[in-house]
Tab-separated table of N, CA and C in Angstrom:
chain	number	residue	atom	x	y	z
A	294	MET	N	180.214	-68.263	50.930
A	294	MET	CA	179.631	-67.195	51.808
A	294	MET	C	178.867	-66.147	50.907
A	295	LEU	N	179.060	-66.008	49.772
A	295	LEU	CA	178.459	-65.202	48.543
A	295	LEU	C	176.867	-66.320	48.299
A	296	ARG	N	177.286	-67.224	47.811
A	296	ARG	CA	176.223	-68.383	47.773
A	296	ARG	C	175.183	-68.141	48.861
A	297	GLY	N	175.421	-68.490	50.207
A	297	GLY	CA	174.820	-68.142	51.478
A	297	GLY	C	174.020	-66.889	51.361
A	298	ILE	N	174.741	-65.689	50.984
A	298	ILE	CA	173.930	-64.225	51.193
A	298	ILE	C	173.023	-64.454	49.467
A	299	LEU	N	173.122	-65.233	48.732
A	299	LEU	CA	172.310	-65.034	47.420
A	299	LEU	C	170.743	-65.908	48.290
A	300	VAL	N	171.364	-67.119	48.305
A	300	VAL	CA	170.123	-68.006	49.012
A	300	VAL	C	169.158	-67.040	50.270
A	301	ILE	N	169.653	-66.617	51.095
A	301	ILE	CA	168.911	-65.707	51.794
A	301	ILE	C	168.294	-64.722	50.766
A	302	ALA	N	168.859	-64.088	49.969
A	302	ALA	CA	168.279	-63.073	49.367
A	302	ALA	C	167.188	-63.540	48.408
A	303	GLY	N	167.466	-64.476	48.130
A	303	GLY	CA	166.134	-64.997	47.100
A	303	GLY	C	165.067	-65.754	47.973
A	304	VAL	N	165.458	-66.297	49.061
A	304	VAL	CA	164.404	-66.857	50.029
A	304	VAL	C	163.596	-65.453	50.289
A	305	THR	N	164.021	-64.671	50.727
A	305	THR	CA	163.572	-63.091	51.248
A	305	THR	C	162.572	-62.730	50.050
A	306	ILE	N	162.918	-62.739	49.028
A	306	ILE	CA	161.836	-62.274	47.861
A	306	ILE	C	161.092	-63.217	47.351
A	307	ALA	N	161.367	-64.547	47.555
A	307	ALA	CA	160.158	-65.407	47.176
A	307	ALA	C	159.191	-65.283	48.504
A	308	ILE	N	159.537	-65.040	49.802
A	308	ILE	CA	158.577	-65.095	50.924
A	308	ILE	C	157.837	-63.487	50.535
A	309	ALA	N	158.611	-62.523	50.201
A	309	ALA	CA	157.692	-61.475	50.060
A	309	ALA	C	156.648	-61.488	48.659
A	310	ALA	N	157.055	-62.244	47.708
A	310	ALA	CA	156.256	-62.585	46.589
A	310	ALA	C	154.846	-63.216	47.146
A	311	PHE	N	154.905	-64.245	48.161
A	311	PHE	CA	153.752	-65.427	48.663
A	311	PHE	C	153.365	-64.784	49.543
A	312	ALA	N	154.104	-63.734	50.801
A	312	ALA	CA	153.165	-63.250	51.804
A	312	ALA	C	151.812	-63.040	52.025
A	313	PRO	N	151.198	-62.376	50.871
A	313	PRO	CA	149.806	-61.684	50.906
A	313	PRO	C	148.973	-63.337	50.963
A	314	ASP	N	149.414	-64.362	49.931
A	314	ASP	CA	148.397	-65.627	50.349
A	314	ASP	C	148.700	-66.622	51.748
A	315	LEU	N	150.130	-65.931	52.311
A	315	LEU	CA	150.074	-67.019	53.572
A	315	LEU	C	149.781	-66.579	54.688
A	316	VAL	N	149.464	-64.840	54.528
A	316	VAL	CA	148.795	-64.184	55.764
A	316	VAL	C	147.315	-64.512	55.577
A	317	SER	N	146.666	-64.590	54.418
A	317	SER	CA	145.006	-65.022	54.786
A	317	SER	C	144.886	-66.376	54.750
A	318	ARG	N	145.912	-67.180	55.184
A	318	ARG	CA	145.691	-68.696	55.436
A	318	ARG	C	145.837	-68.959	56.806
A	319	TYR	N	145.443	-70.031	57.334
A	319	TYR	CA	145.388	-70.454	58.780
A	319	TYR	C	146.910	-71.301	58.696
A	320	PHE	N	147.340	-70.894	59.427
A	320	PHE	CA	148.850	-71.932	60.052
A	320	PHE	C	148.543	-73.099	60.788
A	321	GLU	N	148.854	-74.309	60.098
A	321	GLU	CA	148.790	-75.491	61.102
A	321	GLU	C	149.745	-75.687	61.945
A	322	GLN	N	149.341	-75.994	63.380
A	322	GLN	CA	150.644	-76.048	64.395
A	322	GLN	C	150.646	-77.725	64.696
A	323	LYS	N	151.747	-78.212	64.790
A	323	LYS	CA	151.860	-79.750	65.392
A	323	LYS	C	151.933	-79.693	66.682
A	324	PRO	N	151.990	-80.726	67.509
A	324	PRO	CA	152.603	-80.695	68.696
A	324	PRO	C	154.378	-80.532	68.765
A	325	GLN	N	154.855	-80.052	69.981
A	325	GLN	CA	156.143	-80.178	69.984
A	325	GLN	C	156.845	-80.992	70.666
A	326	ALA	N	157.778	-81.875	69.932
A	326	ALA	CA	158.426	-82.539	71.029
A	326	ALA	C	159.843	-82.113	71.367
A	327	ALA	N	159.642	-82.529	72.765
A	327	ALA	CA	161.236	-81.513	73.377
A	327	ALA	C	162.294	-82.344	72.893
A	328	SER	N	163.477	-81.805	72.483
A	328	SER	CA	164.909	-82.468	72.037
A	328	SER	C	166.050	-82.228	73.452
A	329	PRO	N	166.801	-83.177	73.406
A	329	PRO	CA	167.870	-82.996	74.459
A	329	PRO	C	169.192	-82.355	73.638
A	330	ARG	N	169.264	-82.353	72.517
A	330	ARG	CA	170.192	-81.570	71.810
A	330	ARG	C	170.476	-80.037	72.109
A	331	ALA	N	171.475	-79.947	72.911
A	331	ALA	CA	171.960	-78.518	73.407
A	331	ALA	C	172.824	-77.766	72.113
A	332	MET	N	172.149	-76.570	72.109
A	332	MET	CA	172.993	-75.666	71.102
A	332	MET	C	173.877	-74.551	71.562
A	333	ASN	N	175.114	-74.655	71.137
A	333	ASN	CA	176.138	-73.312	71.517
A	333	ASN	C	176.254	-72.194	70.314
A	334	ILE	N	175.487	-71.305	70.883
A	334	ILE	CA	174.956	-70.315	70.044
A	334	ILE	C	175.801	-69.075	70.492
A	335	SER	N	176.498	-67.957	69.479
A	335	SER	CA	177.195	-67.056	69.876
A	335	SER	C	176.656	-65.843	68.887
A	336	ALA	N	176.811	-64.631	69.151
A	336	ALA	CA	176.278	-63.655	68.629
A	336	ALA	C	176.647	-62.179	69.089
A	337	PRO	N	176.605	-60.983	68.325
A	337	PRO	CA	176.812	-59.922	68.766
A	337	PRO	C	176.275	-59.371	70.244
A	338	LYS	N	176.528	-58.433	70.602
A	338	LYS	CA	175.835	-58.155	71.997
A	338	LYS	C	174.330	-57.576	71.679
A	339	GLN	N	173.400	-58.165	72.733
A	339	GLN	CA	172.353	-57.721	72.699
A	339	GLN	C	172.109	-57.645	74.127
A	340	GLU	N	171.306	-56.196	74.138
A	340	GLU	CA	170.983	-55.793	75.509
A	340	GLU	C	169.278	-55.744	75.481
A	341	SER	N	168.656	-55.992	76.445
A	341	SER	CA	167.193	-55.761	76.680
A	341	SER	C	166.814	-54.930	78.023
A	342	TYR	N	166.098	-53.777	77.607
A	342	TYR	CA	165.579	-53.138	79.053
A	342	TYR	C	164.113	-52.861	78.664
A	343	GLY	N	163.355	-53.829	79.637
A	343	GLY	CA	162.041	-53.809	79.517
A	343	GLY	C	161.429	-54.459	78.097
A	344	GLY	N	160.915	-53.467	77.486
A	344	GLY	CA	160.235	-53.980	76.351
A	344	GLY	C	161.400	-53.158	75.111
A	345	ASN	N	162.327	-52.765	75.226
A	345	ASN	CA	163.356	-52.489	74.411
A	345	ASN	C	164.611	-53.128	74.413
A	346	VAL	N	164.883	-53.501	72.967
A	346	VAL	CA	166.044	-54.227	72.556
A	346	VAL	C	166.920	-53.323	71.699
A	347	HIS	N	168.478	-53.848	71.952
A	347	HIS	CA	169.598	-53.062	71.305
A	347	HIS	C	170.445	-54.211	70.699
A	348	ILE	N	170.517	-54.311	69.499
A	348	ILE	CA	171.251	-55.042	68.791
A	348	ILE	C	172.654	-54.508	68.203
A	349	GLN	N	173.774	-55.055	68.244
A	349	GLN	CA	174.767	-54.448	67.832
A	349	GLN	C	175.277	-54.932	66.440
A	350	ALA	N	175.460	-54.235	65.414
A	350	ALA	CA	175.340	-54.966	64.119
A	350	ALA	C	176.971	-55.788	64.339
A	351	ASP	N	177.153	-57.091	63.549
A	351	ASP	CA	178.519	-57.573	63.197
A	351	ASP	C	179.367	-56.980	62.410
A	352	ARG	N	180.272	-57.183	62.299
A	352	ARG	CA	181.612	-56.932	61.571
A	352	ARG	C	181.197	-56.667	60.076
A	353	ASN	N	179.961	-57.354	59.409
A	353	ASN	CA	179.598	-57.134	58.235
A	353	ASN	C	178.200	-56.280	58.035
A	354	GLY	N	177.789	-55.504	59.280
A	354	GLY	CA	176.932	-55.164	59.004
A	354	GLY	C	175.451	-55.429	59.041
A	355	HIS	N	175.550	-57.117	59.555
A	355	HIS	CA	174.034	-57.569	59.795
A	355	HIS	C	173.922	-57.678	61.343
A	356	TYR	N	172.630	-57.911	61.731
A	356	TYR	CA	172.218	-58.017	63.036
A	356	TYR	C	171.644	-59.349	63.214
A	357	GLN	N	172.496	-59.899	63.713
A	357	GLN	CA	172.295	-61.414	64.322
A	357	GLN	C	172.043	-61.375	65.706
A	358	THR	N	171.122	-62.383	66.171
A	358	THR	CA	170.996	-62.136	67.444
A	358	THR	C	170.331	-63.710	67.967
A	359	ASP	N	170.492	-63.935	69.138
A	359	ASP	CA	170.183	-64.795	69.727
A	359	ASP	C	168.607	-64.868	70.105
A	360	VAL	N	167.921	-65.768	69.832
A	360	VAL	CA	166.306	-65.485	69.890
A	360	VAL	C	165.747	-66.676	70.699
A	361	GLN	N	164.738	-66.842	71.234
A	361	GLN	CA	164.076	-67.986	71.505
A	361	GLN	C	162.893	-68.409	70.767
A	362	ILE	N	162.712	-69.448	70.547
A	362	ILE	CA	161.457	-70.074	69.664
A	362	ILE	C	161.074	-71.460	70.545
A	363	ASN	N	159.640	-71.138	70.831
A	363	ASN	CA	159.054	-71.840	71.719
A	363	ASN	C	160.246	-72.484	72.864
A	364	GLY	N	160.723	-71.471	73.391
A	364	GLY	CA	161.712	-71.598	74.350
A	364	GLY	C	162.806	-72.347	74.389
A	365	ARG	N	163.256	-72.237	73.016
A	365	ARG	CA	164.283	-73.083	72.948
A	365	ARG	C	165.476	-72.108	72.050
A	366	PRO	N	166.685	-71.719	72.496
A	366	PRO	CA	167.695	-70.905	71.867
A	366	PRO	C	168.051	-71.177	70.750
A	367	LEU	N	168.279	-70.057	69.742
A	367	LEU	CA	168.632	-70.318	68.429
A	367	LEU	C	169.265	-68.997	67.675
A	368	ASN	N	169.993	-69.002	67.189
A	368	ASN	CA	170.599	-67.814	66.496
A	368	ASN	C	169.270	-67.452	64.964
A	369	ALA	N	169.480	-66.072	64.805
A	369	ALA	CA	169.108	-65.628	63.604
A	369	ALA	C	169.393	-64.369	62.958
A	370	LEU	N	169.055	-64.037	62.106
A	370	LEU	CA	169.484	-63.113	61.490
A	370	LEU	C	167.995	-62.154	61.221
A	371	VAL	N	168.368	-60.804	61.738
A	371	VAL	CA	167.108	-59.791	61.582
A	371	VAL	C	166.943	-59.395	60.521
A	372	ASP	N	165.663	-59.267	59.596
A	372	ASP	CA	165.487	-59.573	58.328
A	372	ASP	C	164.398	-58.843	58.002
A	373	THR	N	164.309	-57.438	57.748
A	373	THR	CA	163.397	-56.564	57.240
A	373	THR	C	162.539	-57.156	55.941
A	374	GLY	N	163.509	-57.464	55.190
A	374	GLY	CA	163.220	-57.986	53.775
A	374	GLY	C	162.330	-59.286	53.625
A	375	ALA	N	162.501	-60.200	54.825
A	375	ALA	CA	161.706	-61.214	54.975
A	375	ALA	C	160.153	-61.116	55.610
A	376	SER	N	159.076	-61.510	54.974
A	376	SER	CA	157.578	-61.144	55.309
A	376	SER	C	157.374	-62.274	56.315
A	377	LEU	N	158.076	-63.068	56.476
A	377	LEU	CA	157.634	-64.015	57.592
A	377	LEU	C	159.045	-64.589	58.367
A	378	VAL	N	158.716	-65.025	59.480
A	378	VAL	CA	160.084	-65.797	60.100
A	378	VAL	C	160.392	-66.696	59.537
A	379	VAL	N	161.510	-67.224	59.062
A	379	VAL	CA	162.085	-68.448	58.314
A	379	VAL	C	163.096	-69.120	59.104
A	380	LEU	N	162.778	-70.559	59.486
A	380	LEU	CA	163.668	-71.234	60.317
A	380	LEU	C	164.219	-72.398	59.109
A	381	ARG	N	165.389	-72.511	59.564
A	381	ARG	CA	166.237	-74.101	58.877
A	381	ARG	C	165.710	-75.006	59.307
A	382	TYR	N	165.813	-75.722	58.306
A	382	TYR	CA	165.037	-77.222	58.571
A	382	TYR	C	165.446	-77.940	59.498
A	383	GLU	N	167.032	-78.019	60.018
A	383	GLU	CA	167.384	-78.480	61.147
A	383	GLU	C	167.180	-78.090	62.430
A	384	ASP	N	166.902	-77.048	62.401
A	384	ASP	CA	166.694	-76.129	63.545
A	384	ASP	C	164.989	-76.511	63.813
A	385	ALA	N	163.879	-76.347	62.876
A	385	ALA	CA	162.493	-76.505	62.761
A	385	ALA	C	162.594	-78.117	63.362
A	386	ARG	N	163.287	-78.840	62.842
A	386	ARG	CA	163.482	-80.544	63.410
A	386	ARG	C	163.644	-80.943	64.716
A	387	SER	N	164.396	-80.207	65.295
A	387	SER	CA	165.105	-80.109	66.374
A	387	SER	C	163.904	-79.512	67.349
A	388	LEU	N	163.518	-78.604	66.898
A	388	LEU	CA	162.123	-78.049	67.725
A	388	LEU	C	161.022	-78.666	67.840
A	389	GLY	N	160.885	-79.927	66.831
A	389	GLY	CA	159.680	-80.865	66.961
A	389	GLY	C	158.400	-80.175	66.173
A	390	LEU	N	158.939	-79.238	65.359
A	390	LEU	CA	157.896	-78.293	64.263
A	390	LEU	C	157.420	-79.343	63.051
A	391	ILE	N	158.560	-80.381	62.797
A	391	ILE	CA	158.600	-80.829	61.403
A	391	ILE	C	158.804	-81.848	61.661
A	392	TYR	N	158.387	-83.103	60.853
A	392	TYR	CA	158.813	-84.463	60.922
A	392	TYR	C	159.393	-85.109	59.567
A	393	GLY	N	159.830	-86.097	59.818
A	393	GLY	CA	160.684	-86.956	58.252
A	393	GLY	C	159.458	-87.002	57.149
A	394	SER	N	158.144	-87.311	57.603
A	394	SER	CA	157.494	-87.355	56.785
A	394	SER	C	156.573	-86.151	55.997
A	395	ASP	N	156.866	-85.026	56.895
A	395	ASP	CA	156.125	-83.523	56.648
A	395	ASP	C	156.676	-83.372	55.076
A	396	ARG	N	155.434	-82.785	54.025
A	396	ARG	CA	155.777	-82.367	52.990
A	396	ARG	C	155.826	-80.946	52.727
A	397	PHE	N	156.767	-80.596	51.938
A	397	PHE	CA	157.012	-79.067	52.022
A	397	PHE	C	156.461	-78.615	50.738
A	398	ASP	N	155.373	-78.230	50.969
A	398	ASP	CA	154.120	-77.935	49.743
A	398	ASP	C	154.407	-76.575	49.182
A	399	MET	N	155.154	-75.348	49.757
A	399	MET	CA	154.939	-74.563	48.870
A	399	MET	C	156.352	-74.190	48.370
A	400	THR	N	156.323	-73.472	46.897
A	400	THR	CA	157.337	-73.532	46.029
A	400	THR	C	157.846	-71.982	46.222
A	401	VAL	N	159.226	-71.874	46.166
A	401	VAL	CA	159.813	-70.585	46.464
A	401	VAL	C	160.820	-70.431	45.526
A	402	GLN	N	160.680	-69.353	44.623
A	402	GLN	CA	162.172	-69.220	43.780
A	402	GLN	C	162.988	-68.428	44.454
A	403	THR	N	164.550	-68.806	44.526
A	403	THR	CA	165.411	-68.282	45.392
A	403	THR	C	166.414	-68.172	44.226
A	404	ALA	N	167.586	-67.380	44.689
A	404	ALA	CA	168.908	-67.058	44.054
A	404	ALA	C	169.109	-68.015	43.179
A	405	ASN	N	169.310	-69.443	44.136
A	405	ASN	CA	169.859	-70.625	43.719
A	405	ASN	C	169.041	-71.489	42.974
A	406	GLY	N	168.018	-71.232	42.517
A	406	GLY	CA	166.957	-72.113	41.890
A	406	GLY	C	165.425	-72.478	42.830
A	407	ILE	N	164.976	-73.262	42.576
A	407	ILE	CA	163.196	-73.455	43.288
A	407	ILE	C	164.010	-74.258	44.314
A	408	GLY	N	162.941	-73.741	45.628
A	408	GLY	CA	163.137	-74.045	47.016
A	408	GLY	C	161.778	-74.765	47.389
A	409	HIS	N	161.582	-75.139	48.657
A	409	HIS	CA	160.638	-75.576	48.953
A	409	HIS	C	160.293	-75.304	50.392
A	410	VAL	N	159.050	-74.830	50.993
A	410	VAL	CA	158.924	-74.489	52.475
A	410	VAL	C	157.873	-75.153	52.667
A	411	ARG	N	157.536	-75.218	54.293
A	411	ARG	CA	156.476	-75.440	54.673
A	411	ARG	C	156.347	-74.665	55.888
A	412	ARG	N	154.594	-74.179	55.935
A	412	ARG	CA	154.006	-73.142	56.841
A	412	ARG	C	154.084	-73.775	58.415
A	413	VAL	N	154.235	-72.880	59.216
A	413	VAL	CA	154.044	-73.548	60.670
A	413	VAL	C	153.489	-72.263	61.336
A	414	LYS	N	153.206	-72.232	62.855
A	414	LYS	CA	152.974	-71.284	63.778
A	414	LYS	C	153.516	-71.597	64.681
A	415	LEU	N	154.511	-70.348	65.337
A	415	LEU	CA	155.221	-70.795	66.158
A	415	LEU	C	154.754	-70.316	67.749
A	416	SER	N	154.598	-70.920	68.700
A	416	SER	CA	154.136	-70.482	69.961
A	416	SER	C	154.365	-69.255	70.557
A	417	THR	N	155.560	-69.322	70.297
A	417	THR	CA	156.336	-68.043	70.940
A	417	THR	C	157.727	-67.563	70.490
A	418	VAL	N	157.823	-66.448	70.482
A	418	VAL	CA	159.322	-65.837	69.577
A	418	VAL	C	159.739	-64.968	70.712
A	419	ARG	N	160.432	-65.299	71.154
A	419	ARG	CA	161.543	-64.110	72.561
A	419	ARG	C	162.605	-63.458	71.735
A	420	LEU	N	162.527	-62.163	71.936
A	420	LEU	CA	164.054	-61.451	71.486
A	420	LEU	C	164.482	-60.828	72.864
A	421	GLY	N	165.359	-61.185	73.641
A	421	GLY	CA	165.329	-60.379	74.768
A	421	GLY	C	164.148	-60.467	75.782
A	422	SER	N	163.799	-59.127	76.097
A	422	SER	CA	162.636	-58.937	77.042
A	422	SER	C	161.214	-58.985	76.089
A	423	ILE	N	161.342	-59.020	74.590
A	423	ILE	CA	159.903	-58.784	73.791
A	423	ILE	C	159.670	-60.044	73.620
A	424	GLN	N	158.759	-60.784	73.798
A	424	GLN	CA	157.574	-61.744	73.033
A	424	GLN	C	156.520	-61.680	72.610
A	425	PHE	N	156.447	-62.603	71.525
A	425	PHE	CA	155.239	-62.536	70.831
A	425	PHE	C	154.781	-63.898	70.888
A	426	ASP	N	153.754	-64.245	70.761
A	426	ASP	CA	152.812	-65.486	70.642
A	426	ASP	C	152.140	-65.553	69.055
A	427	ASP	N	151.994	-66.773	69.071
A	427	ASP	CA	151.467	-67.261	67.678
A	427	ASP	C	152.041	-66.483	66.499
A	428	VAL	N	153.272	-66.751	66.038
A	428	VAL	CA	153.792	-66.202	65.141
A	428	VAL	C	154.141	-67.011	64.076
A	429	ASP	N	153.258	-66.502	62.872
A	429	ASP	CA	153.480	-67.375	61.785
A	429	ASP	C	155.067	-67.385	61.128
A	430	ALA	N	155.192	-68.399	60.639
A	430	ALA	CA	156.583	-68.660	60.014
A	430	ALA	C	156.672	-69.739	58.855
A	431	LEU	N	157.811	-69.986	58.291
A	431	LEU	CA	157.871	-70.895	57.272
A	431	LEU	C	159.348	-72.042	57.401
A	432	VAL	N	159.215	-72.628	57.462
A	432	VAL	CA	160.380	-73.758	57.421
A	432	VAL	C	160.938	-74.360	55.878
A	433	ALA	N	162.150	-74.272	55.962
A	433	ALA	CA	162.812	-74.249	54.610
A	433	ALA	C	163.052	-75.503	54.408
A	434	GLU	N	163.074	-76.330	53.204
A	434	GLU	CA	163.400	-77.258	53.233
A	434	GLU	C	165.205	-77.376	53.513
A	435	GLU	N	165.467	-78.923	53.879
A	435	GLU	CA	166.863	-79.266	54.456
A	435	GLU	C	167.943	-78.715	53.338
A	436	GLY	N	168.888	-77.946	54.228
A	436	GLY	CA	170.095	-77.489	53.449
A	436	GLY	C	169.556	-76.161	52.786
A	437	MET	N	168.383	-75.636	52.430
A	437	MET	CA	168.274	-74.459	51.699
A	437	MET	C	168.274	-73.480	52.434
A	438	LEU	N	168.544	-73.058	53.544
A	438	LEU	CA	169.004	-71.706	54.040
A	438	LEU	C	169.972	-71.835	55.216
A	439	ALA	N	170.866	-71.030	55.022
A	439	ALA	CA	172.232	-70.986	56.039
A	439	ALA	C	171.714	-70.313	57.568
A	440	THR	N	170.808	-69.594	57.674
A	440	THR	CA	170.376	-68.858	59.093
A	440	THR	C	169.057	-68.947	59.238
A	441	ASN	N	168.628	-68.827	60.402
A	441	ASN	CA	167.275	-68.353	60.607
A	441	ASN	C	167.107	-67.053	60.222
A	442	LEU	N	165.756	-66.525	59.953
A	442	LEU	CA	165.717	-65.190	59.741
A	442	LEU	C	164.415	-64.709	60.224
A	443	LEU	N	164.622	-63.940	61.005
A	443	LEU	CA	163.675	-62.949	61.736
A	443	LEU	C	163.072	-62.181	61.263
A	444	GLY	N	161.803	-62.583	60.461
A	444	GLY	CA	160.987	-61.735	59.460
A	444	GLY	C	160.415	-60.668	60.080
A	445	MET	N	159.120	-60.179	59.516
A	445	MET	CA	158.055	-59.155	59.672
A	445	MET	C	156.882	-59.942	60.332
A	446	SER	N	156.607	-61.274	60.270
A	446	SER	CA	155.660	-61.613	61.387
A	446	SER	C	155.919	-61.191	62.653
A	447	PHE	N	157.273	-61.032	62.776
A	447	PHE	CA	157.355	-60.491	64.397
A	447	PHE	C	157.977	-59.243	64.359
A	448	LEU	N	158.414	-58.601	63.389
A	448	LEU	CA	158.948	-57.202	63.971
A	448	LEU	C	157.769	-56.246	63.447
A	449	SER	N	156.668	-56.567	62.693
A	449	SER	CA	155.666	-56.104	62.597
A	449	SER	C	154.888	-55.703	63.701
A	450	ARG	N	154.912	-56.454	64.778
A	450	ARG	CA	154.201	-56.363	65.690
A	450	ARG	C	154.806	-55.193	67.119
A	451	LEU	N	156.263	-54.896	66.707
A	451	LEU	CA	156.736	-54.237	67.197
A	451	LEU	C	156.095	-52.598	67.303
A	452	SER	N	156.153	-51.650	68.376
A	452	SER	CA	156.043	-50.248	68.349
A	452	SER	C	156.556	-49.686	66.969
A	453	ARG	N	157.799	-49.991	66.991
A	453	ARG	CA	159.281	-49.176	65.996
A	453	ARG	C	159.999	-49.984	66.312
A	454	TYR	N	160.711	-49.924	65.063
A	454	TYR	CA	162.438	-50.263	65.441
A	454	TYR	C	163.001	-49.478	64.242
A	455	GLU	N	164.294	-49.098	64.716
A	455	GLU	CA	165.125	-48.110	63.874
A	455	GLU	C	166.664	-48.465	63.981
A	456	VAL	N	167.793	-47.987	63.423
A	456	VAL	CA	168.983	-48.192	63.304
A	456	VAL	C	169.580	-47.161	63.774
A	457	ARG	N	170.520	-46.740	64.913
A	457	ARG	CA	170.977	-45.743	65.463
A	457	ARG	C	172.458	-46.215	65.444
A	458	ASP	N	173.580	-45.351	64.964
A	458	ASP	CA	174.840	-45.773	65.432
A	458	ASP	C	175.190	-47.235	65.088
A	459	LYS	N	175.023	-48.209	64.083
A	459	LYS	CA	175.284	-49.304	64.009
A	459	LYS	C	174.423	-50.054	65.136
A	460	THR	N	173.671	-49.797	65.798
A	460	THR	CA	172.617	-50.561	66.535
A	460	THR	C	171.035	-50.720	66.251
A	461	LEU	N	170.568	-51.504	66.198
A	461	LEU	CA	169.207	-51.922	65.911
A	461	LEU	C	168.351	-51.777	67.418
A	462	VAL	N	167.212	-50.834	67.221
A	462	VAL	CA	166.761	-50.934	68.514
A	462	VAL	C	165.334	-51.186	68.155
A	463	LEU	N	165.074	-52.156	68.853
A	463	LEU	CA	163.368	-52.219	69.010
A	463	LEU	C	162.852	-52.059	70.450
A	464	ASP	N	161.367	-51.756	69.760
A	464	ASP	CA	160.848	-51.416	71.085
A	464	ASP	C	159.185	-52.100	70.761
A	465	ARG	N	158.876	-52.564	71.808
A	465	ARG	CA	157.427	-53.066	71.855
A	465	ARG	C	156.489	-51.976	72.116
């Protein structure tokens, strides 16, 4: 558990250090292949009201939620410290965002050492009733990340987000 948290913290710090360079570059997108694999996802309660989403904190105080990436359901940790959306290798592969021959050409420093990531652009990211198109993201190399991170490349497009009584409120 502690190792997973350290990995997430390290990746977040590394992404923050490299974000200015990433944002200025154009992100290449590959065609997406459909995958028949079904995913079973459970998360704390999430409610949508028009362009407004409320996410209850889990028992550890984290805001984990169901999202749709390119129309497919995934679970993600809302992370204001992550500059970009960051996907687990396994989830990105099932979405057809990466292939076995792809190179992870960016090096990041994490709490557990050096890691590698690949830049991608997501067609759509949907959280409840809030959806944004063309979202910049990274894919972590296999085994590097325990959970997907919903970072600032999504959150910064919101008009507002705040925490009220252990509930994260997101407004489009």
